[in-house]
mmCIF file of C-alpha atoms in Angstrom:
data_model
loop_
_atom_site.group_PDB
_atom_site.id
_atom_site.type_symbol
_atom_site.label_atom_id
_atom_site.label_comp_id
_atom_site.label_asym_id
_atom_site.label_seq_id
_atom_site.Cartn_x
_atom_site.Cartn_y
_atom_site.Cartn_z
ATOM 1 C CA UNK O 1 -13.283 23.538 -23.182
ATOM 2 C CA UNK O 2 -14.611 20.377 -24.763
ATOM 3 C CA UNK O 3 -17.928 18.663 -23.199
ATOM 4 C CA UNK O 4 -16.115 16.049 -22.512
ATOM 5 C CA UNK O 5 -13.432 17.347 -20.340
ATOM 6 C CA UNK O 6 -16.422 19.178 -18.449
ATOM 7 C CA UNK O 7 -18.165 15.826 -17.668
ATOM 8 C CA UNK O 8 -14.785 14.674 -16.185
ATOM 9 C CA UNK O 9 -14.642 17.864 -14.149
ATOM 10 C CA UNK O 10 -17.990 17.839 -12.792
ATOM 11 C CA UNK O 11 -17.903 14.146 -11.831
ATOM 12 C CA UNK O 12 -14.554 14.425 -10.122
ATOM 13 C CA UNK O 13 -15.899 17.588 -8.355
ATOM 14 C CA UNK O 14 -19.101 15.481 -7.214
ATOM 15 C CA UNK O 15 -16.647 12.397 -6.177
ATOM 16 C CA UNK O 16 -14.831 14.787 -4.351
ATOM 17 C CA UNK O 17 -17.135 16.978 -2.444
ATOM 18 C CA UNK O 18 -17.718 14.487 0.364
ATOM 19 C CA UNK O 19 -14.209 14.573 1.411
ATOM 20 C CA UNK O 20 -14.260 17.472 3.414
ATOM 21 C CA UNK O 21 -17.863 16.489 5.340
ATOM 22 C CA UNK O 22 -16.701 12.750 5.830
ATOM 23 C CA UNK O 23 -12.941 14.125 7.300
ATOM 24 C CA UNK O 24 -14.648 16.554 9.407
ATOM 25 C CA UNK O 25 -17.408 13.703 11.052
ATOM 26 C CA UNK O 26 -14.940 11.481 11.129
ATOM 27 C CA UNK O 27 -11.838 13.270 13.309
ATOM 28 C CA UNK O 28 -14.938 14.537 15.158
ATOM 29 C CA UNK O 29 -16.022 11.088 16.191
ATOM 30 C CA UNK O 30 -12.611 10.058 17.306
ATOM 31 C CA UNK O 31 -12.074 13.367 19.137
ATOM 32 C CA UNK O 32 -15.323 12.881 20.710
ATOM 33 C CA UNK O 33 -14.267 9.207 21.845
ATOM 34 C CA UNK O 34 -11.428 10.601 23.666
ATOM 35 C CA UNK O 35 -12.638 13.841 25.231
ATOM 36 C CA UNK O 36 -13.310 12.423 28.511
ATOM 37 C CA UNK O 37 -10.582 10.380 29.117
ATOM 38 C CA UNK O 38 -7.952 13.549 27.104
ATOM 39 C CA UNK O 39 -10.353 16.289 28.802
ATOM 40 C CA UNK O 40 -8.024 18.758 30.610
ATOM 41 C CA UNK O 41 -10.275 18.740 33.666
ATOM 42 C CA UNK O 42 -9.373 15.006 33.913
ATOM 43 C CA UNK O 43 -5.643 15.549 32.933
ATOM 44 C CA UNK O 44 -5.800 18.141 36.008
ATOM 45 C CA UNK O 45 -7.881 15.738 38.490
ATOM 46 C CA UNK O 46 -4.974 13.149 37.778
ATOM 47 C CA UNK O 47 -1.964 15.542 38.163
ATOM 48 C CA UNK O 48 -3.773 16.488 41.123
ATOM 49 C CA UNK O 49 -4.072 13.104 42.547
ATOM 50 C CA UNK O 50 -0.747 12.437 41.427
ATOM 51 C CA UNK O 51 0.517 15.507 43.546
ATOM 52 C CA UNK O 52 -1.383 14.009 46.686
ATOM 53 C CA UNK O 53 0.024 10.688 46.033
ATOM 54 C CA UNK O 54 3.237 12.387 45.970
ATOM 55 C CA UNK O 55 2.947 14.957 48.778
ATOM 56 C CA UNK O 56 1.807 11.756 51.134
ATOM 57 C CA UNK O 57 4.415 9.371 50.411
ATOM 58 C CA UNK O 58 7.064 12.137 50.673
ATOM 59 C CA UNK O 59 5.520 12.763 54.290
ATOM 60 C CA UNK O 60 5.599 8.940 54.809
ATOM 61 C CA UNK O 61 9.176 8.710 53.985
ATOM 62 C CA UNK O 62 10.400 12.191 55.716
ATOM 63 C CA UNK O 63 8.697 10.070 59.178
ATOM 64 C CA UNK O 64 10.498 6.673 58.208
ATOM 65 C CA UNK O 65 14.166 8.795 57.426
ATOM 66 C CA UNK O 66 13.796 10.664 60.992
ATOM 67 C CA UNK O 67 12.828 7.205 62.796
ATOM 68 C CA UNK O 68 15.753 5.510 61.042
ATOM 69 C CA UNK O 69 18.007 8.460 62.347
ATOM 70 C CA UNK O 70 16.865 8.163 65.832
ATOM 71 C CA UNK O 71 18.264 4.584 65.453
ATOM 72 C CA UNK O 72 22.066 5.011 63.699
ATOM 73 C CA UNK O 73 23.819 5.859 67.480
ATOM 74 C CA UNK O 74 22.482 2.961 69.188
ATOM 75 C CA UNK O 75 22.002 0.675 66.461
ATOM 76 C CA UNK O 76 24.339 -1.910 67.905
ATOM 77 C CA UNK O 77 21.067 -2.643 70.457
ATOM 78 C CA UNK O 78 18.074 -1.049 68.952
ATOM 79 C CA UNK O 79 14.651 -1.138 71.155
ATOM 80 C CA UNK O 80 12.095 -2.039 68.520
ATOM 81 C CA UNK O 81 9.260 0.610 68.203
ATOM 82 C CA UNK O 82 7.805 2.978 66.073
ATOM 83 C CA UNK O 83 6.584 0.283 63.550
ATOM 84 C CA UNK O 84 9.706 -0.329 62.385
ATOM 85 C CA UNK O 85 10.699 -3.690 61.728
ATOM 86 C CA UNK O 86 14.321 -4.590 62.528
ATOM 87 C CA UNK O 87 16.525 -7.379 61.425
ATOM 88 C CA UNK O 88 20.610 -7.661 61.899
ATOM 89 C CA UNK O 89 22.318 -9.827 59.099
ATOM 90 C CA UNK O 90 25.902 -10.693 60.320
ATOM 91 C CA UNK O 91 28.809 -11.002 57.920
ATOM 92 C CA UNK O 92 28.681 -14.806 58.168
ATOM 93 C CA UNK O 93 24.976 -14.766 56.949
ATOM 94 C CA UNK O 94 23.466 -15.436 60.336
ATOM 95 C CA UNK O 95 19.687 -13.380 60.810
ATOM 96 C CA UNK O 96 17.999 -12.550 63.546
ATOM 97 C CA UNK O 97 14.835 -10.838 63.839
ATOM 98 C CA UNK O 98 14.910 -8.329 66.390
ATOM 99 C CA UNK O 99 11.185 -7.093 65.153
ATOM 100 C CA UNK O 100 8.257 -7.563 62.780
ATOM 101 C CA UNK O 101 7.482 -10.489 59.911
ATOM 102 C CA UNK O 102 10.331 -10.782 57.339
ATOM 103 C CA UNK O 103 9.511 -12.528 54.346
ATOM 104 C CA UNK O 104 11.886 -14.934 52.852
ATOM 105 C CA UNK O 105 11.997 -12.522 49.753
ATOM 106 C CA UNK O 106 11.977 -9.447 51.699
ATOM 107 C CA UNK O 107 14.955 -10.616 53.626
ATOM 108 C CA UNK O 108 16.792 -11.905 50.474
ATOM 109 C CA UNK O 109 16.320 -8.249 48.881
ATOM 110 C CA UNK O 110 16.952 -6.367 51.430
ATOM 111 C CA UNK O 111 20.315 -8.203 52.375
ATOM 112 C CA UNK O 112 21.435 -8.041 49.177
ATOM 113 C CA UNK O 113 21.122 -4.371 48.492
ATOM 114 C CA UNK O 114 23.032 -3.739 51.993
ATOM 115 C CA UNK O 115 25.690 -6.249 50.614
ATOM 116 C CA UNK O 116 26.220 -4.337 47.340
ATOM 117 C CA UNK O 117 25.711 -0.794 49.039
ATOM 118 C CA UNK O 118 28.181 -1.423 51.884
ATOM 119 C CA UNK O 119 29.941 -4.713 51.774
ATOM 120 C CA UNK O 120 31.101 -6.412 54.786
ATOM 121 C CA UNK O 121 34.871 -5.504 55.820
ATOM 122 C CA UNK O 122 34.909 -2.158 53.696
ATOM 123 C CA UNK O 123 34.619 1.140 56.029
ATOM 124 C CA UNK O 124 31.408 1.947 57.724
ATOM 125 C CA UNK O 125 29.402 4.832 56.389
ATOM 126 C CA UNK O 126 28.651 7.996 58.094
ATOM 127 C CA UNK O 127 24.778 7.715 58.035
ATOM 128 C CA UNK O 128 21.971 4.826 57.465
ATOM 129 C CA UNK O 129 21.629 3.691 53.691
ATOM 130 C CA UNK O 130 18.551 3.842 51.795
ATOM 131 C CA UNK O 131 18.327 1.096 48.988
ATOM 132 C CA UNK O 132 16.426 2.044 46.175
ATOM 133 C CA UNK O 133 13.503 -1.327 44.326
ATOM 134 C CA UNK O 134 13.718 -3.471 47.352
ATOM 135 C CA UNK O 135 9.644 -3.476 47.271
ATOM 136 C CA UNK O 136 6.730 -0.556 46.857
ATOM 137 C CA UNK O 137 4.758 -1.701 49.893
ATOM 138 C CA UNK O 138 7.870 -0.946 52.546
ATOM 139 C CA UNK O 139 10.005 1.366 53.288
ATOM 140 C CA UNK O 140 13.647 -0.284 53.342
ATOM 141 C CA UNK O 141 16.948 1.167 54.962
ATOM 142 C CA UNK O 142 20.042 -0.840 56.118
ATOM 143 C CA UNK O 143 22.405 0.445 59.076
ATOM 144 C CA UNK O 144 26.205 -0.980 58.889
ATOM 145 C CA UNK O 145 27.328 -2.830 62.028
ATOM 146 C CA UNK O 146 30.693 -2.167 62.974
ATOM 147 C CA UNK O 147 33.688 -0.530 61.457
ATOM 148 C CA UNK O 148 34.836 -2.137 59.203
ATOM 149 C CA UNK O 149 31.498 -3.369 58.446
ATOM 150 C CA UNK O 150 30.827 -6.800 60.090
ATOM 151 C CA UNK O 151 26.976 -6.663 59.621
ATOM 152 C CA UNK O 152 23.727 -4.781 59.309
ATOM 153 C CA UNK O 153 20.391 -3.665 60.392
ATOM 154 C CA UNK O 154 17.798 -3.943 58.303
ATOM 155 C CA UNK O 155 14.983 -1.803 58.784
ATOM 156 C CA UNK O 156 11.921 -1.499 57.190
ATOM 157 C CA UNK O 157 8.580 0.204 57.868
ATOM 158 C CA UNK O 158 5.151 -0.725 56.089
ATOM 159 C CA UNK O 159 3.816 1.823 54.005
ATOM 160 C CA UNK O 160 -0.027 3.097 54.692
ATOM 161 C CA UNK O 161 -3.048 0.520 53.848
ATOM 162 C CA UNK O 162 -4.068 1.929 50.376
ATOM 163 C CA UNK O 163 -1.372 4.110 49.461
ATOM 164 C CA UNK O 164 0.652 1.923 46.958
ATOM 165 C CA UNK O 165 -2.310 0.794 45.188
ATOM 166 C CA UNK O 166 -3.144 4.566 44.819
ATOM 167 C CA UNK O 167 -0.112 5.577 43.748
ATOM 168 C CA UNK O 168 -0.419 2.752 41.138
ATOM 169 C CA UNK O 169 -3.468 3.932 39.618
ATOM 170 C CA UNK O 170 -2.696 7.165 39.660
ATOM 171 C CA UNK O 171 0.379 6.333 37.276
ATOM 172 C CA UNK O 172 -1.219 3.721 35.270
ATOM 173 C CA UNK O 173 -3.656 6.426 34.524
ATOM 174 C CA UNK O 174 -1.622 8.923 33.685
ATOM 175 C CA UNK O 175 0.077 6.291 31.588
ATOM 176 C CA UNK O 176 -3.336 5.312 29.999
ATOM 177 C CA UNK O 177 -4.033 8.960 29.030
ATOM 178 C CA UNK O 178 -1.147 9.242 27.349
ATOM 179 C CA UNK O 179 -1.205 6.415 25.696
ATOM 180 C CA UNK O 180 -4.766 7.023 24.433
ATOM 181 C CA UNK O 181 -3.145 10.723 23.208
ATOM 182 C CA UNK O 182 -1.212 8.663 20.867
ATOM 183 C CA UNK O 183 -3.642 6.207 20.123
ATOM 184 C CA UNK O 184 -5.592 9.020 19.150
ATOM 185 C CA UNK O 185 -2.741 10.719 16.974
ATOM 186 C CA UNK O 186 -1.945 7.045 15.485
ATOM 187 C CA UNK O 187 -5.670 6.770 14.441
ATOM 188 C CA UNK O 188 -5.662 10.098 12.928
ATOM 189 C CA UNK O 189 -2.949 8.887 10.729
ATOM 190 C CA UNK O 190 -3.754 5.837 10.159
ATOM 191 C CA UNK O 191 -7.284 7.653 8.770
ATOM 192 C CA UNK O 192 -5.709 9.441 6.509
ATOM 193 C CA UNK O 193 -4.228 6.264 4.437
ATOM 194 C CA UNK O 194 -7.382 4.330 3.840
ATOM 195 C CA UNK O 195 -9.306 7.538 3.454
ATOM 196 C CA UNK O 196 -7.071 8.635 0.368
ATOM 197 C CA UNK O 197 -7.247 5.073 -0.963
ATOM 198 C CA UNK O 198 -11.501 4.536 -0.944
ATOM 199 C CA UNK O 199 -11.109 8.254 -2.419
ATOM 200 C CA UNK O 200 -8.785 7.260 -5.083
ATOM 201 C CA UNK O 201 -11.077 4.407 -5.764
ATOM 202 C CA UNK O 202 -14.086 6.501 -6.136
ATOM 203 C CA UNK O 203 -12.195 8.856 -8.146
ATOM 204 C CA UNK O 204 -11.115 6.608 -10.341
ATOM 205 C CA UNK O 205 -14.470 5.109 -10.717
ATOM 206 C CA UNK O 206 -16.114 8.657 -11.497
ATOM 207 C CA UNK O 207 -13.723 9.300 -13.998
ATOM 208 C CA UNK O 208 -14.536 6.067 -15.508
ATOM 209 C CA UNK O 209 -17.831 6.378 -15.650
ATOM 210 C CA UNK O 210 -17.250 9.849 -16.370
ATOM 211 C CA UNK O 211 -15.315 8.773 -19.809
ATOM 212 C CA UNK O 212 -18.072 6.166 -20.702
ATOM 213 C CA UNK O 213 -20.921 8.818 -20.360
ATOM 214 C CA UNK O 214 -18.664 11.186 -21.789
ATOM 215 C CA UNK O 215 -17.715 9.478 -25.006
ATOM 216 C CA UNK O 216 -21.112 8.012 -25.676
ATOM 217 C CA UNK O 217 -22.995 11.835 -25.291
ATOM 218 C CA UNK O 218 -19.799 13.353 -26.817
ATOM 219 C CA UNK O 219 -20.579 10.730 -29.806
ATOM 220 C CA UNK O 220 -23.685 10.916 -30.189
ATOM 221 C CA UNK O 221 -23.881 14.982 -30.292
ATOM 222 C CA UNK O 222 -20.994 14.528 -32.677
ATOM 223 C CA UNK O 223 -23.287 13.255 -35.310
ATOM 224 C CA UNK O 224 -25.861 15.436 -34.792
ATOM 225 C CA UNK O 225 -23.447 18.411 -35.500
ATOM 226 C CA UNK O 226 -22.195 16.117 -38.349
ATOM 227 C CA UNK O 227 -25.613 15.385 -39.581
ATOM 228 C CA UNK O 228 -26.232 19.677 -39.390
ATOM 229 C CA UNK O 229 -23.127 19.872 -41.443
ATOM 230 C CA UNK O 230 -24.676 17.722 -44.161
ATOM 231 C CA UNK O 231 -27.944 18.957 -44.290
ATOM 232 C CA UNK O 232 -26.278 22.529 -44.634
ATOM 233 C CA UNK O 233 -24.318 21.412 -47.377
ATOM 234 C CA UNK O 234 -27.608 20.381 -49.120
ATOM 235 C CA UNK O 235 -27.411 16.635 -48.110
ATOM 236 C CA UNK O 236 -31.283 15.974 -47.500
ATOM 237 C CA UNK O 237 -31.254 12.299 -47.371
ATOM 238 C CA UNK O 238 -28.630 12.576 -43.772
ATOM 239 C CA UNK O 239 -30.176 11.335 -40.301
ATOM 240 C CA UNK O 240 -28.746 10.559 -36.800
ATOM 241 C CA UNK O 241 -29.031 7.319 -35.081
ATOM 242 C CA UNK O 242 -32.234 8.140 -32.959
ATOM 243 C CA UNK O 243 -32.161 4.882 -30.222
ATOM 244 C CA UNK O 244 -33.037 5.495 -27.184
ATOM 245 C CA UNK O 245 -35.653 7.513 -24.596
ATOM 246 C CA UNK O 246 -33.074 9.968 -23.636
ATOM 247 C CA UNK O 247 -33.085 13.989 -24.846
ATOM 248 C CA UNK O 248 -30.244 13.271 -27.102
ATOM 249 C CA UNK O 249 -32.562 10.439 -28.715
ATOM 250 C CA UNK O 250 -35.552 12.477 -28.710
ATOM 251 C CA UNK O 251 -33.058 15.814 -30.492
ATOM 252 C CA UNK O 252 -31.610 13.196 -32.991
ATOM 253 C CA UNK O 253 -35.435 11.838 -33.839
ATOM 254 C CA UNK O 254 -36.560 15.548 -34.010
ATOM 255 C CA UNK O 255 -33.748 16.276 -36.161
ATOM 256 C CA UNK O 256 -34.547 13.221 -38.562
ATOM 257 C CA UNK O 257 -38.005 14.725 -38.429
ATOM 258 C CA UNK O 258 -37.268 18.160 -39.930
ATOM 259 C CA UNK O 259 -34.373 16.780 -42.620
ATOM 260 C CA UNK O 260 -37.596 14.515 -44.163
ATOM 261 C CA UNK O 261 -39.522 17.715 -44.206
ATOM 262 C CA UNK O 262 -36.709 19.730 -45.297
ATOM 263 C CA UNK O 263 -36.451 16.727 -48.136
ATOM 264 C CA UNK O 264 -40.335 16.947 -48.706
ATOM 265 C CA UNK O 265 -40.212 20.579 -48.970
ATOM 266 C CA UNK O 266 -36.723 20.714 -51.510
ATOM 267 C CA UNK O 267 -39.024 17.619 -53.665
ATOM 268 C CA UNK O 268 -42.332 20.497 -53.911
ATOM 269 C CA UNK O 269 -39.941 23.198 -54.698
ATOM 270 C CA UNK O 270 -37.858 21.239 -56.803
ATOM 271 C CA UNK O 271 -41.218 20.088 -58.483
ATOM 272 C CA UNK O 272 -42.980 23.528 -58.698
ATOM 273 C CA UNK O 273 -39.696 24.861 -60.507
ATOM 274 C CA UNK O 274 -40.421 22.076 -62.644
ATOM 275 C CA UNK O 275 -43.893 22.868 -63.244
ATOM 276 C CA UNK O 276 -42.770 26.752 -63.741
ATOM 277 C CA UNK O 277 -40.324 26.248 -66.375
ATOM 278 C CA UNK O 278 -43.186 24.048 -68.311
ATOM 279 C CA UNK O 279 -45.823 26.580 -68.454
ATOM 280 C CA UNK O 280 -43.275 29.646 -69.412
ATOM 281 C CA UNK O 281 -41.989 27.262 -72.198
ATOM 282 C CA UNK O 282 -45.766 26.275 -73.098
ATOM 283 C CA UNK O 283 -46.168 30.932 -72.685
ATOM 284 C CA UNK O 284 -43.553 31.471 -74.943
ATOM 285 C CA UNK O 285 -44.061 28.767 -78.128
ATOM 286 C CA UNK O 286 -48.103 29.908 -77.870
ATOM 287 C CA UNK O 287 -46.431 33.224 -78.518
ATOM 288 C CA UNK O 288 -44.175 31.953 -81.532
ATOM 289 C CA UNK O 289 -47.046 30.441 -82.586
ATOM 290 C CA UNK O 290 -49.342 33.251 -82.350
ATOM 291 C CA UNK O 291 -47.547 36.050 -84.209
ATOM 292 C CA UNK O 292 -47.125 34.341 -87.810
ATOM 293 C CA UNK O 293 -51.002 33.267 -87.838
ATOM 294 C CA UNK O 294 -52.295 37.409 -87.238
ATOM 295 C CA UNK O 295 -51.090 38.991 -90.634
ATOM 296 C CA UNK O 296 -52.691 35.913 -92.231
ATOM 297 C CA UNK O 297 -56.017 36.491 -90.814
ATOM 298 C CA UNK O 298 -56.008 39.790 -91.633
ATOM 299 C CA UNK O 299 -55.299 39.017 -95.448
ATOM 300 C CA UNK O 300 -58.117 36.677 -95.622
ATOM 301 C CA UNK O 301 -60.533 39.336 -93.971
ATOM 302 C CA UNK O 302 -59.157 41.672 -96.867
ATOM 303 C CA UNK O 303 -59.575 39.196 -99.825
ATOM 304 C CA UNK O 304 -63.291 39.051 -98.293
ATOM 305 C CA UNK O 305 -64.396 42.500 -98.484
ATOM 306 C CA UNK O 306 -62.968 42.993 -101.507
ATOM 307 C CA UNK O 307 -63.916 39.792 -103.692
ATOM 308 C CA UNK O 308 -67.395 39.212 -101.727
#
């Protein structure tokens, strides 16, 4: 594996190495936003109080259905009681309230879901009629006059002080807590997106500056393994480019350094040779000249003893 492709490796691995911490702090900090409100104690308190809400309006309706009852034989002349709050609407569109405050709205709403449910001239039912989004504050039921119809009694029966508005809540918290579990989902996904893009950035950044660091060191080391080369090959005058205050600066001038030694060193040896091969040739022609110049000296010693 070349240096260089281990520089790009070790700065994506350090570019990379946050992503796991940062994902973890981050899904924990959302998760942590929404534990109270997506706690299942809380999802429990509100089913609970959902239940109640339930339970009492069920009660409150059971009351209002038996009341009504009580009312369907003599509904032709019903005695106003109960809480119940009575109003006949004739075929020709004539009202008259028999008990309670009718609202203009009310009245309209009511009147028209008896209308639809059993319109006038069309058989009689055998039981009171219940119409269903005529208001949450009442309870509404309309009683057909006559057979065919000719008319009905409205009847309607406030619900409890408080028990709308809590029934409200309770459902616009439920409502809120689930909407919050998909906030929470939708934030978790949208996460995701611009977390993998300022990654991708970053990455591509590191690798970047991962292939500038790389090809300058990767360069640089190069010629010092060029420069090695040469000075093996008996090239004393190579050198590295030494600029800088890094280690590879301080390697290349250190490296400089010992080729001019190695240089020096190759000039004294190269010189001593030198000086070697003069004296042997200065040895051997004293030698030559040495060997003719003994049976000379040796003649003239004889000629002396004997011619004195």
């Amino acid at each position: 594996m070349s240096l260089r492709l281990r520089i790009y490796i070790a700065f994506a691995v350090v570019a990379l190495l946050p992503t796991l911490p940062v994902t973890w702090v981050v899904r924990d900090l959302l998760d942590r936003s929404f534990s109270v409100a997506l706690s299942p104690s809380f999802q429990s308190g509100l089913e609970a109080g959902a239940e109640a809400s339930r339970g009492w309006l069920r009660a409150e309706r059971r009351d209002f259905q038996r009341d009504v009852a009580g009312l369907w034989p003599a509904r032709t002349e019903p005695a106003p009681g109960g809480g119940l709050e009575l109003l006949r609407v004739d075929a020709d569109g004539r009202e008259t309230v028999i008990a309670g405050e009718w609202s203009d709205e009310r009245r309209e709403a009511l009147a028209s879901a008896a209308r639809a449910l059993a319109p006038a001239g069309s058989a009689a039912p055998g039981g009171p009629l219940y119409p269903a989004d005529t208001g949450r504050e009442y309870l509404d039921a309309a009683l057909p006059l006559g057979d065919p119809v000719t008319g009905w009694l409205l009847v309607s029966r406030p619900l409890p002080a408080g028990l709308p508005a809590a029934f409200e809540q309770v459902v616009a918290a439920r409502q809120l807590q689930a909407g919050l579990q998909l906030e929470r989902e939708r934030l978790r996904r949208g996460f995701l997106r611009p977390f993998l893009l300022v990654y991708g950035l970053v990455l591509l950044l590191s690798l970047l500056l991962a292939a500038m660091m790389g090809r300058r060191f990767s360069r640089r080391v190069t010629a010092l393994a060029d420069g090695a080369r040469r000075v093996g090959a008996g090239d004393w005058d190579a050198r590295v480019p030494a600029a800088g205050r890094d280690e590879i600066a301080r390697l290349g001038a250190a490296f400089n350094d010992m080729a001019a030694g190695l240089a020096a060193q190759q000039q004294r040896l190269a010189d001593l040779q030198r000086l070697a091969a003069w004296r042997e040739m200065a040895r051997s022609l004293a030698h030559e000249i040495k060997n003719p110049l003994t049976p000379i000296s040796l003649m003239v010693q004889e000629m002396r003893d004997r011619y004195p």
